[in-house]
mmCIF file of C-alpha atoms in Angstrom:
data_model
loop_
_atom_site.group_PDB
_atom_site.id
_atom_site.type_symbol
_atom_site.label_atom_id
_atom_site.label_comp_id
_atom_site.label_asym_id
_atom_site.label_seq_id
_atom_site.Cartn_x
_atom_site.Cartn_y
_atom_site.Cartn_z
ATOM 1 C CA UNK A 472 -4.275 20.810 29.273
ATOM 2 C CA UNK A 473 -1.197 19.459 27.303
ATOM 3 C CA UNK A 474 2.062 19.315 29.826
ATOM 4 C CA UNK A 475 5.217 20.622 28.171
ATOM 5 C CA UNK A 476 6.653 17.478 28.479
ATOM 6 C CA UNK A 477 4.059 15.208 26.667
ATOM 7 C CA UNK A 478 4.177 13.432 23.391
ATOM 8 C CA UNK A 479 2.711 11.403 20.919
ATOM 9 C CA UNK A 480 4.030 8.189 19.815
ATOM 10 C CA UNK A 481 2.981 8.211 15.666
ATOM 11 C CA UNK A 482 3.188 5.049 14.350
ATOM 12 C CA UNK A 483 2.812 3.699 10.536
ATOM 13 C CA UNK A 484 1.536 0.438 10.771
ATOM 14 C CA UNK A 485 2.936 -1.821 7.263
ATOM 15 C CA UNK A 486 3.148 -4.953 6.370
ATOM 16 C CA UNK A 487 6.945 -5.875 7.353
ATOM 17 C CA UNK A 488 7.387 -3.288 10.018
ATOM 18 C CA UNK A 489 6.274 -0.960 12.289
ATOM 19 C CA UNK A 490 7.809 2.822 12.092
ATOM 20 C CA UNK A 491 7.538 5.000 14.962
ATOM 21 C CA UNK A 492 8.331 8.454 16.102
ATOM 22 C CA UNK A 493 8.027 10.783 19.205
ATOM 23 C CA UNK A 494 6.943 14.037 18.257
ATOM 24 C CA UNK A 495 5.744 16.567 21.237
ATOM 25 C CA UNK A 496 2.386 17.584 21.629
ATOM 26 C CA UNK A 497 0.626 20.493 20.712
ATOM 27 C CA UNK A 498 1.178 23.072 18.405
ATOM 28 C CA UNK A 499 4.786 21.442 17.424
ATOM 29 C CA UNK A 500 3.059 18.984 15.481
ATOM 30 C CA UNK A 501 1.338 21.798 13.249
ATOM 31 C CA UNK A 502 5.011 23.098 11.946
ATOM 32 C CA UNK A 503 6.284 20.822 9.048
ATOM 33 C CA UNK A 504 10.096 21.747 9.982
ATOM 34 C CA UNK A 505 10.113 21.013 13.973
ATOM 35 C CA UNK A 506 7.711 17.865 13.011
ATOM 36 C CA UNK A 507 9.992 16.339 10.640
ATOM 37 C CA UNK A 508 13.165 17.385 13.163
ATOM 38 C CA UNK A 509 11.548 15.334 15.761
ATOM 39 C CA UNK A 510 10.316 12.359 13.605
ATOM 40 C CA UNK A 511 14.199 11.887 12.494
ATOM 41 C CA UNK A 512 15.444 11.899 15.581
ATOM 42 C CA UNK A 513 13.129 9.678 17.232
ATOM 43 C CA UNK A 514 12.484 7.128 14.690
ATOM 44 C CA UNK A 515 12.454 3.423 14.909
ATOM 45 C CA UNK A 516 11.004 0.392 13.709
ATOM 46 C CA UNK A 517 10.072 -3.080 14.966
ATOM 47 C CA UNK A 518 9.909 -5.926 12.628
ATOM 48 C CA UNK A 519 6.247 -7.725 11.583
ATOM 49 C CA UNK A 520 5.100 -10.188 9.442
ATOM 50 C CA UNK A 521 1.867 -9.668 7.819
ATOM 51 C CA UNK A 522 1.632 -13.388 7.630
ATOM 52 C CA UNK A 523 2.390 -14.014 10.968
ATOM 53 C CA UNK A 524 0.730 -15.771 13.775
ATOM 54 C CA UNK A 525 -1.511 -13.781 16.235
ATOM 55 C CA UNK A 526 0.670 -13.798 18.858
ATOM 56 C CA UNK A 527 3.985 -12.886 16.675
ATOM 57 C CA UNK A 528 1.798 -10.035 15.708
ATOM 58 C CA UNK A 529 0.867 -8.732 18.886
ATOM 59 C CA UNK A 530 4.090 -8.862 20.358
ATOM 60 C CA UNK A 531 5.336 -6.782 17.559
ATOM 61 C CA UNK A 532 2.558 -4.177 19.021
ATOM 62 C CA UNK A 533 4.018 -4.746 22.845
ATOM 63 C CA UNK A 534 7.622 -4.133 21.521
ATOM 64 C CA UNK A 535 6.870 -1.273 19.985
ATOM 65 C CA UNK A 536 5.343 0.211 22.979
ATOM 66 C CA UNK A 537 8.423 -0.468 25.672
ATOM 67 C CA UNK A 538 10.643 0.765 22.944
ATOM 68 C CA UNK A 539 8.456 3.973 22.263
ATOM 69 C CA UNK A 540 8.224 4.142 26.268
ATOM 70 C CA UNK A 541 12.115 3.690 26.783
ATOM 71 C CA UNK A 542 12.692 6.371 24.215
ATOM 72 C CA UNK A 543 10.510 8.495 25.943
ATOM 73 C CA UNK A 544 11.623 8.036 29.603
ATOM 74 C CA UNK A 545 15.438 8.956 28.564
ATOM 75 C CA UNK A 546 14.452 12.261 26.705
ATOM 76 C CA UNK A 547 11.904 13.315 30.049
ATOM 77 C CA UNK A 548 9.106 12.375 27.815
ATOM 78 C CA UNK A 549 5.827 11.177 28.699
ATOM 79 C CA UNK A 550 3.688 9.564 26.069
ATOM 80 C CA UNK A 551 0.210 10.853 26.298
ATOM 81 C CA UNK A 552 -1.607 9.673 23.031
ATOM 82 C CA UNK A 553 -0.303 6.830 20.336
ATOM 83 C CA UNK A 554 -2.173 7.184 16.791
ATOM 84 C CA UNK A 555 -1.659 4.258 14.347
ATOM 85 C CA UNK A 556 -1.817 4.959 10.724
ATOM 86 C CA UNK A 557 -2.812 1.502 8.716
ATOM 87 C CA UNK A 558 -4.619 0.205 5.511
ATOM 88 C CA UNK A 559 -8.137 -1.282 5.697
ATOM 89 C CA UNK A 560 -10.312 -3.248 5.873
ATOM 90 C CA UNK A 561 -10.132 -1.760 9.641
ATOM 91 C CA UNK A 562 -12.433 -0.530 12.006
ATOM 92 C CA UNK A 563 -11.016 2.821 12.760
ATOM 93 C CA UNK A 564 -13.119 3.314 16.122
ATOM 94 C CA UNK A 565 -12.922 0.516 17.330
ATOM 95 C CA UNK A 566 -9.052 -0.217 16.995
ATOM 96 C CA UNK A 567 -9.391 -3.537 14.909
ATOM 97 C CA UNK A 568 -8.269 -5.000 11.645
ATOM 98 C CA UNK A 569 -10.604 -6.262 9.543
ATOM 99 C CA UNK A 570 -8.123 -7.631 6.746
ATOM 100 C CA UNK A 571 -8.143 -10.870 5.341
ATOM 101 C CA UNK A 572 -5.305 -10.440 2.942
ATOM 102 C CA UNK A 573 -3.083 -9.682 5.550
ATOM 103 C CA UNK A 574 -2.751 -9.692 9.592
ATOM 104 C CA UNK A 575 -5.269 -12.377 9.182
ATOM 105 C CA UNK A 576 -4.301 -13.755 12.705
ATOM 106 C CA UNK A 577 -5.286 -10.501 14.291
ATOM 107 C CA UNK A 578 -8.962 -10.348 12.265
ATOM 108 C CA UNK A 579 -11.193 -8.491 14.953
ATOM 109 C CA UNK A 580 -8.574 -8.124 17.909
ATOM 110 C CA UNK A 581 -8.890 -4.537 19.683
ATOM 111 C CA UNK A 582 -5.170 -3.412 19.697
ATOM 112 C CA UNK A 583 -5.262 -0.527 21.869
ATOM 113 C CA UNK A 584 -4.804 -2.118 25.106
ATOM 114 C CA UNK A 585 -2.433 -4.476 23.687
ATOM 115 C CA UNK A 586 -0.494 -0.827 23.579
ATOM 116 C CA UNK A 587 -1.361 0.366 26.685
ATOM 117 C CA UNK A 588 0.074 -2.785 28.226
ATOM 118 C CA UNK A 589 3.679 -1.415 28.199
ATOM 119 C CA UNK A 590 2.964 2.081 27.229
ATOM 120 C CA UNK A 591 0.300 2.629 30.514
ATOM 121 C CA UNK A 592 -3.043 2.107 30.650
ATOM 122 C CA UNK A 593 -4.091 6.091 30.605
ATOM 123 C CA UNK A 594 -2.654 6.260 27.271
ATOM 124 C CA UNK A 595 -5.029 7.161 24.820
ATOM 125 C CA UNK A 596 -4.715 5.406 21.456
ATOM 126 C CA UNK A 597 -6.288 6.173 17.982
ATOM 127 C CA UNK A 598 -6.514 4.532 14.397
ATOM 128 C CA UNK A 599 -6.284 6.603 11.403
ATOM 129 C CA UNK A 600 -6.169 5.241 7.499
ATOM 130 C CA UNK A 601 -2.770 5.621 6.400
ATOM 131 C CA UNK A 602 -3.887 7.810 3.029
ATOM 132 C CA UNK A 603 -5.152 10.383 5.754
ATOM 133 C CA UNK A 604 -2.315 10.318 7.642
ATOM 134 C CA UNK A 605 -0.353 11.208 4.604
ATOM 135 C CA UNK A 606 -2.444 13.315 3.242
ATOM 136 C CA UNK A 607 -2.358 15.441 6.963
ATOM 137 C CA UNK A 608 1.473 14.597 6.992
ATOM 138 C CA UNK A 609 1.817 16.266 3.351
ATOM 139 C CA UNK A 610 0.137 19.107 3.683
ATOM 140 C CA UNK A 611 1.970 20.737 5.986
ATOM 141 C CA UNK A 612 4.206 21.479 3.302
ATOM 142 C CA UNK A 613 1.654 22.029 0.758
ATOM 143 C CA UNK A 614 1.262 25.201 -1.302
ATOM 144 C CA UNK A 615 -1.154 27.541 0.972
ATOM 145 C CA UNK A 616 -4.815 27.906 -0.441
ATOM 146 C CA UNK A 617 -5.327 24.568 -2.235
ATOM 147 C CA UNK A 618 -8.031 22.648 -2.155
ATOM 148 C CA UNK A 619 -5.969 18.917 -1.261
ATOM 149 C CA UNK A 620 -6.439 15.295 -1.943
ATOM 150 C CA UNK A 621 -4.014 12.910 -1.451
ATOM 151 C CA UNK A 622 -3.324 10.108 -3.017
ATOM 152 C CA UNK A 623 -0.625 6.551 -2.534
ATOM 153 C CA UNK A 624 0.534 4.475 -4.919
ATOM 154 C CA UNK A 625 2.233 1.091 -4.085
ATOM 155 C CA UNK A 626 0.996 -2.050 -3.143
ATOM 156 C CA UNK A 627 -2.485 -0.598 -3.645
ATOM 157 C CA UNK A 628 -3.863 2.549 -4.571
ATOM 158 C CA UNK A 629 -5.134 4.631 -1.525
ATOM 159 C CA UNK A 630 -6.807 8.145 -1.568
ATOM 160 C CA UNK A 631 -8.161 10.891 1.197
ATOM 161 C CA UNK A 632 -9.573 14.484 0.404
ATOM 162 C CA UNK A 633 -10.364 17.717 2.552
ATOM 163 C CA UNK A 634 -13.289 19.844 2.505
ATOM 164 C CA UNK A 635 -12.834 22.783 4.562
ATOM 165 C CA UNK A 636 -9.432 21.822 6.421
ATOM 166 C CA UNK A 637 -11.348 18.287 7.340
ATOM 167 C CA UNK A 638 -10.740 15.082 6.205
ATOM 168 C CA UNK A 639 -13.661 13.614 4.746
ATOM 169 C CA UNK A 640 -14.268 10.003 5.970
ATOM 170 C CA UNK A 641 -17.198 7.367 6.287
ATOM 171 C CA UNK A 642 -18.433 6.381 9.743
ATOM 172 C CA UNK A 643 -15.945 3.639 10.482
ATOM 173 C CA UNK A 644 -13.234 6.174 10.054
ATOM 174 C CA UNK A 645 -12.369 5.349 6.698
ATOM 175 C CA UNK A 646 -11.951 7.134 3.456
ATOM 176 C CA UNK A 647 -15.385 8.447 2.372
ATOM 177 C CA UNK A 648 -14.054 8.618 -1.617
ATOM 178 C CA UNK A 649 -12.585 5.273 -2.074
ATOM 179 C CA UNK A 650 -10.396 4.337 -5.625
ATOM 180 C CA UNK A 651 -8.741 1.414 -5.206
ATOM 181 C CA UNK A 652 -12.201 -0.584 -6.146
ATOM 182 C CA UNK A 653 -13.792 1.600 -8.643
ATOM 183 C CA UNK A 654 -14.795 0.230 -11.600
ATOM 184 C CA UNK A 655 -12.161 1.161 -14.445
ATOM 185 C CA UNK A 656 -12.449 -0.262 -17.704
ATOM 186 C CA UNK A 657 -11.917 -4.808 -17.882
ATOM 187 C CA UNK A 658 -11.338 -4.502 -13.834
ATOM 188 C CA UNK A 659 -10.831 -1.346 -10.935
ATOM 189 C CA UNK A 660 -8.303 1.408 -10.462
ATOM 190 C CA UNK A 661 -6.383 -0.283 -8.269
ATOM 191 C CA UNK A 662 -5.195 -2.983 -11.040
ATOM 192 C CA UNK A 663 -3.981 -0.677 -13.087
ATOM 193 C CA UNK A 664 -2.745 2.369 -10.977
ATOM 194 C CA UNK A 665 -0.422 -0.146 -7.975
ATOM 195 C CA UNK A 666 2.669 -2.228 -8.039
ATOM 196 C CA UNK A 667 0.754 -5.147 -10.222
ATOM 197 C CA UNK A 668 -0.316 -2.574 -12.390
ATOM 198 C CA UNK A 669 2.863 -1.425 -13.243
ATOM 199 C CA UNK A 670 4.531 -5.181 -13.387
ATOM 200 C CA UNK A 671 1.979 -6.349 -15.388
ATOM 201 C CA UNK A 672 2.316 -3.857 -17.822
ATOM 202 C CA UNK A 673 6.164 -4.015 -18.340
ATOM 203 C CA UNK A 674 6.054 -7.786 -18.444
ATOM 204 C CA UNK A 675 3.210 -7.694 -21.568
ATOM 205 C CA UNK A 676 5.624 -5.450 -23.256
ATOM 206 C CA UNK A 677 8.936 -6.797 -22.551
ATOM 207 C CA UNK A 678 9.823 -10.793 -23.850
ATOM 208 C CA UNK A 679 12.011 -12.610 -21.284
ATOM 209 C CA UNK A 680 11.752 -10.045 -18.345
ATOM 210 C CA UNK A 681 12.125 -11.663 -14.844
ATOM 211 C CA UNK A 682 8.612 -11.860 -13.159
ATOM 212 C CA UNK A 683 10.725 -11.286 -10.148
ATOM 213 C CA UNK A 684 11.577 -7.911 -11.066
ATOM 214 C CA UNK A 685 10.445 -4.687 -8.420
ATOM 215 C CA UNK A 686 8.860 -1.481 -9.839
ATOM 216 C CA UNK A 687 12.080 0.402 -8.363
ATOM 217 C CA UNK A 688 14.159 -2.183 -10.634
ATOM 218 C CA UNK A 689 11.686 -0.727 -13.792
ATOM 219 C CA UNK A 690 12.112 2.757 -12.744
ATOM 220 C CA UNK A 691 15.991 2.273 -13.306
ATOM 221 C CA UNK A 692 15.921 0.578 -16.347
ATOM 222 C CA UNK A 693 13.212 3.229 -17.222
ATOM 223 C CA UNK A 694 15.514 5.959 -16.968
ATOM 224 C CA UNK A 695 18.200 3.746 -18.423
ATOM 225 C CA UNK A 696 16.619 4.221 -21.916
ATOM 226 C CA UNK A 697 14.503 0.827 -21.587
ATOM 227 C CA UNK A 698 11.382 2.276 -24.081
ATOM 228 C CA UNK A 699 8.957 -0.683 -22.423
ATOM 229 C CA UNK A 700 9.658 0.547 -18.969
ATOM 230 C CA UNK A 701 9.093 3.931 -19.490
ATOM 231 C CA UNK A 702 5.669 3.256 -21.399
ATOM 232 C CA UNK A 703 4.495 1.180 -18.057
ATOM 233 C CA UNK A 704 4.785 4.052 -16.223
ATOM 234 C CA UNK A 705 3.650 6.865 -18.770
ATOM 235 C CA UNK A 706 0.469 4.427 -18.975
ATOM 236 C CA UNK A 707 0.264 4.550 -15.435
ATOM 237 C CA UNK A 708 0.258 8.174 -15.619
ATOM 238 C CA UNK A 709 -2.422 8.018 -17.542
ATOM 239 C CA UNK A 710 -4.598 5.945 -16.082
ATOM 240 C CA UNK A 711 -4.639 7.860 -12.959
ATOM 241 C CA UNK A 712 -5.593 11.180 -14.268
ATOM 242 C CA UNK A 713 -8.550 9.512 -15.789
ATOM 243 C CA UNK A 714 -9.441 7.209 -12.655
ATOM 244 C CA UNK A 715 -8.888 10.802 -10.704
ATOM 245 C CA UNK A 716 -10.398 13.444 -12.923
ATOM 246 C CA UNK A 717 -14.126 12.632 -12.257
ATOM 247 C CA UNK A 718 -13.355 12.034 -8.280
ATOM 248 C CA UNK A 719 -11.665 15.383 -7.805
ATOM 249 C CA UNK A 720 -14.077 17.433 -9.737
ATOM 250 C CA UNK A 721 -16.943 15.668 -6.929
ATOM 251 C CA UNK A 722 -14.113 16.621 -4.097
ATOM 252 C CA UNK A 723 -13.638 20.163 -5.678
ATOM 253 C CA UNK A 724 -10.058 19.729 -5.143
ATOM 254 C CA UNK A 725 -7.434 21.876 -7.016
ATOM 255 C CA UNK A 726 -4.326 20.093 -5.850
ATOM 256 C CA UNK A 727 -3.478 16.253 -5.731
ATOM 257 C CA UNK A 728 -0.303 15.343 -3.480
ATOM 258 C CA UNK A 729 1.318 12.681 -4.622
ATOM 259 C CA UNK A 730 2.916 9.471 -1.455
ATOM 260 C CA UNK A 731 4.071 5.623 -1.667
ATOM 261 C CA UNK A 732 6.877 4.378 -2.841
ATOM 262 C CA UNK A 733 5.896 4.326 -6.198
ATOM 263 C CA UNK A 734 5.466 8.450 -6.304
ATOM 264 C CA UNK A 735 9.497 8.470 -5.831
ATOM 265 C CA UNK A 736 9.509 7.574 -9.524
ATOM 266 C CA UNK A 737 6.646 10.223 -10.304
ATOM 267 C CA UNK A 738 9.279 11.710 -12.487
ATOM 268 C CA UNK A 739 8.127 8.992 -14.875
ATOM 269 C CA UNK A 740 4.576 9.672 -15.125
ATOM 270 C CA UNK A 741 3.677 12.870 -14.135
ATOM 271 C CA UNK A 742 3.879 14.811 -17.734
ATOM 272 C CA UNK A 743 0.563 12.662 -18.683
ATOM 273 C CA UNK A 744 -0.861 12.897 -15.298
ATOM 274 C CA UNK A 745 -0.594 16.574 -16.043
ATOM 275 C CA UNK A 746 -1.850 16.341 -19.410
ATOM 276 C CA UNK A 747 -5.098 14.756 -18.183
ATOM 277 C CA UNK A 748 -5.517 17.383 -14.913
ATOM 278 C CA UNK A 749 -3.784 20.450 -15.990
ATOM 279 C CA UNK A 750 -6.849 21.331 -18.237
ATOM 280 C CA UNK A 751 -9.317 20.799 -15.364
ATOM 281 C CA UNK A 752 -6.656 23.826 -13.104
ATOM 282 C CA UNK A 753 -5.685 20.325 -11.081
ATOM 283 C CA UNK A 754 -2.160 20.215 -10.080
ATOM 284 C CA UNK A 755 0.047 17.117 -9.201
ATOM 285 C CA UNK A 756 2.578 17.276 -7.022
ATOM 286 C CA UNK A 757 4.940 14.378 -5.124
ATOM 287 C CA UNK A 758 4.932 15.231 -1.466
ATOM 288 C CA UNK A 759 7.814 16.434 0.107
ATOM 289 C CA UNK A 760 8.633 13.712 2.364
ATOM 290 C CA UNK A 761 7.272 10.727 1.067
ATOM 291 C CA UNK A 762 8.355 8.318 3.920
ATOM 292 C CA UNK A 763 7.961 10.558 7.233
ATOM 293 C CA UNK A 764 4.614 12.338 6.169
ATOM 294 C CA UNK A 765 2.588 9.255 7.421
ATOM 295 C CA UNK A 766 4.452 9.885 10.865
ATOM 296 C CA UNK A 767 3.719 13.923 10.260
ATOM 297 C CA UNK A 768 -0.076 13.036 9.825
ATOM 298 C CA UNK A 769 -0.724 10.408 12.457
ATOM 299 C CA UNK A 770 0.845 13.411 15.038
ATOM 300 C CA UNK A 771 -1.368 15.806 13.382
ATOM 301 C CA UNK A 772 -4.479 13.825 14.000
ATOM 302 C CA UNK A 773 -4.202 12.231 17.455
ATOM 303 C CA UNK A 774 -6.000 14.740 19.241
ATOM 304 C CA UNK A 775 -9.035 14.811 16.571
ATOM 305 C CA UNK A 776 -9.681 10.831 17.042
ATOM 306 C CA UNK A 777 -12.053 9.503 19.397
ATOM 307 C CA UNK A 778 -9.998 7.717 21.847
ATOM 308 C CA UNK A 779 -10.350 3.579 21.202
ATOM 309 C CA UNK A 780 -10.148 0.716 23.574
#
């Protein structure tokens, strides 16, 4: 049984930091309002470098856990479960990363008892992809009676679905519909739905731009009156509702919630993302909280993981 004064430490692993929250356990985590109360209170962040050694790395992990456990002891907390959201390659059972384009250092390392060193050993830790924890974070706020899939657009292009309240997912924990590889017309989604998509595009159109520009940088110019920039992400639009239209009709999903940083410009691109789903009854909508619902989801989930380590 769940004591009144347990928690869950939900953490959203990325590549320059780690973001953490308390959020009690138990039904708490189920109400989008109390969630998101808790998340902002409780949130912090530890620096990491993606490119980092393996022992930079882990100790990223081991401050995390005596901050999470500090924050904890002074509210009369005790953590019970941690759940990690991260990108793959990872092995979500087993606890390890299995990237090679970043956290190289850590390739293969089990990282839930590099947790439980300062958090205690009895607590139990779990691994989640981060498109399902925002796609659980997200839908607590969701319209009731849809038929979800989530999908985040920055550095990459991620993507979960439901069936029946569930996640769908593939035996190592993963997505089971993956996008950011599927074939889509000279190369895969992912090249032309992400940050390079959107960078490439704008420098094609525009002579002289600054390859050092950032998509947030287009966005402004975008709504600045800059024609290029707004064509970069109308194509992007685009080119998701036709790398999504086939994939949801296999899902059966009737609602598409919308995360990454890139979705806080959705503004931008969502009329023709419309015009390609609205004729199949699909919606599009940007989630609610864009940042927190990673946090919102790993909570969610923690007690539906098989415990790792």
């Amino acid at each position: 049984m769940t004591r009144s004064d347990s928690c869950i430490l939900a953490v959203d692993a990325g590549g320059t930091s780690l973001k953490a929250a308390l959020i009690p356990a138990g039904p708490h985590t189920r109400n989008a309002e109390e969630c998101a109360e808790w998340v902002r209170r409780s949130f912090f962040s530890v620096d990491v470098r993606s490119d980092g050694g393996r022992e930079e790395i882990l100790s990223a992990y081991r401050a995390l856990g005596r901050k999470a456990s500090d924050l904890a002891s002074r509210a009369g907390l005790s953590i019970l479960r941690a759940a990690v959201c991260t990108p793959g390659p990872f092995d979500y059972m087993a606890g390890c990363s299995l990237m090679r384009h970043k956290f190289q250092e850590i390739y293969g390392v089990p990282l839930s008892p590099v947790l439980q060193e300062s958090i205690g050993k009895d607590c139990q830790v779990s691994f989640l992809h981060d498109s399902t924890a925002f796609l659980l974070g997200a839908g607590l706020s969701a319209p009731p009676g849809r038929r979800l899939c989530g999908v985040t657009i920055g550095t990459g292009l991620g993507f979960a679905c439901m069936r029946d309240g569930k996640i769908r997912q593939n035996p190592m924990g993963g997505p089971a519909v993956v996008l950011y590889s599927r074939p889509y017309l000279r190369s895969t989604g992912e090249s032309y739905v992400s940050k390079r998509g959107i960078l490439n595009r704008y420098l094609e159109r525009s002579q002289g731009a600054s390859p050092e520009l950032t998509v947030a940088e287009i966005a402004g110019l975008a709504r600045a009156g800059d024609a290029m920039a707004l064509e970069a992400f109308q194509d992007t639009g685009l080119h998701l509702g036709r790398i999504l239209l086939p994939v949801l009709r296999e899902c059966q999903s009737d609602t598409v919630l919308l995360g990454g940083a890139i979705s806080k410009s959705a503004d931008l691109f969502l009329p023709q993302l419309g015009a390609v789903l609205s004729p199949a009854g699909i919606r599009a909508i940007p989630a609610k909280d864009i940042d927190l619902s990673p946090l919102f989801g790993a909570a969610r989930y923690a007690p539906e993981l098989t415990v790792c380590g």
